[in-house]
Amino acid sequence: MSKQLGLVIDLDTCVGCHACATACKSWNGQSLMTGGIAEQDPYGASPTSPWFNRIRHYELDGAQGGCGDHQPLSKTINVPMSCQHCVQADCVTVCPTGASYKRAEDGIVMVDPERCMGCNYCAWACPYGARELDEDQGVMKKCTLCVDRIYDTQLPELDRQPACVLACPTKARHFGDFADPLSNVSQMVAKRGRAEMLPGLDYQPTNAYLPPRAATVKAAVPSRLQALINKVVSL
Amino acid sequence: MKPAFSVIFFTVSSGAGLGLLLWALLSAGLQPASLSSPVFLTAASLVILGLCASGLHLANRKNAVLAWRRFATSWLSREAVFAVTLFSWPLLWWLLPKPAVLALLCLNALLVLICTGMIYACLKTIPRWHSRWVPVNFVLYAALSGGFIYAAFEARATGLSEATARALFALVLLTACCKMAYEETVANVAKPNLNDALGLHAGKASLLDVGHSHSTFLTREFGFAYARSRAAALQLGVTFGVFVLPCVLLVLEIHNDFGTLGLAALAVFIGLLCERSLFFAQAKHVVVLYHGQRL
């Protein structure tokens, strides 16, 4: 059976430090697989370059959302986003040259720089902003799930994971096979569910975001004592 | 979406060329006589000029020859294939009956226009483009711009016929109706918000920090928007250039000569350049949700 490789990102534990993005840039910037990542004006006034992973920071205001024995879910949420290696990858089907493809054996979505004509059409088709044009080479660049790490038998087995996963200091990122229901990633998703990003578009992302959990309310004083205090106060 | 001038010029120029071809062939009843005129040369020049312009927006042009490899799934590939086959029908000139070759040419021209529209309409990521009206309007705009060029040539050769004038007038009205139907449809389509984009519904989501300090490919490609005054000026260009001015010139019937109708054709062409610029600039890609913008 073919694999379906991808990442689990825990939105409860991600602290938004951008270590995954810099580790990604460090590995893929020298990767023969991606052909490097060109930077424009890197030390100048307006540096720019493709990133395969971008981290954005949001606020969730759950002031009205609390219920029962749960605290309202109000918190900062850091969301790293890279290619989701979607099951229904429109970026692949819209590509006119066949440069964009999804590997049958493990579901990784890749770009062949030898065939890409730099028309940007795949980037238009991606809802998650996962594809960025390398303006020096004129070809589209994206996350390869570190395909040149995860199968490298010269590396110790623990290191055969994407660079972003290895770099994460809070272990918010996990790599595994979603086609195997017993894998680490499948088990995590079974337990926590996943935050479905833009489900209306039906791209069926492989990567899973574990939604933040609401903290349960712990009473500061036993309820009977609280009732007594309330009674005294209201006298 | 960033309006790339090469793509805007390509769709308008090729559209006008293909529209002109359809008018010339259909109004002559698919008779080969329609081919020997300067009309055909003008149509071919507009199409070829457009196709050359379309190559300019490619960042890696040497691989453009691979663009017809994915006919089965990609509308862009289909457009590339049909744009090439368009020029192959004359090769069958002596093999098939001539009206049959011309009918195939017509069908091919129509297919190119539909493919161009579907390139945009098939994208689920851009709500303003994901509509069946998009290919319909691409075909109608092409027929409209080609129609006025055809009318100008007809006025020079034999004088503008009543039938052509009426058909053209009806086409302007039909295009205006379809444009309004399109605007109505895309205005009422349900648009996702940041909560949908994050898949989190426990509270209202808002952007704290976008994570980049300077412009990125994503902000340049998808974050583009005209200033309101510029958009209003372009909208005025569409209304007057495509609909009002050509109609007035047509209805007045005072100067139905080559010059006046040529002016009308030019007005439509420029109006459509404005229309296509707005088509891009007003379209918002869902990725802007992650940058804290609304659709």
Coordinates of C-alpha atoms in Angstrom, one line a residue, chain A residues 22 36 47 53 65-66 74 77 86 89 101 106 108 120 126-127 143-144 156 158 167 179 184 216 227 231-232:
Chain A
T22 CA 15.0 28.9 9.3
G36 CA 18.7 26.1 -3.8
P47 CA 15.2 41.5 1.2
N53 CA 7.3 27.5 5.4
G65 CA -17.1 30.9 23.4
G66 CA -16.6 29.4 26.9
S74 CA -8.8 33.1 24.1
I77 CA -2.1 31.0 18.0
C86 CA -3.1 17.7 -0.5
A89 CA -3.9 18.8 -5.2
Y101 CA 3.5 16.2 -9.7
D106 CA 4.2 8.6 -0.8
I108 CA 4.7 14.1 -1.7
N120 CA 2.7 30.9 -11.6
C126 CA -2.9 26.7 -4.0
P127 CA -5.2 28.1 -1.3
C143 CA 8.3 22.1 0.4
T144 CA 9.5 18.7 -0.6
P156 CA 21.0 7.8 11.5
L158 CA 16.3 9.4 13.9
A167 CA 14.5 21.8 14.6
A179 CA -2.1 6.1 5.4
N184 CA 2.3 8.4 15.4
T216 CA -11.0 23.1 32.2
A227 CA -22.1 28.8 48.4
K231 CA -24.6 33.7 51.3
V232 CA -22.6 35.7 53.7

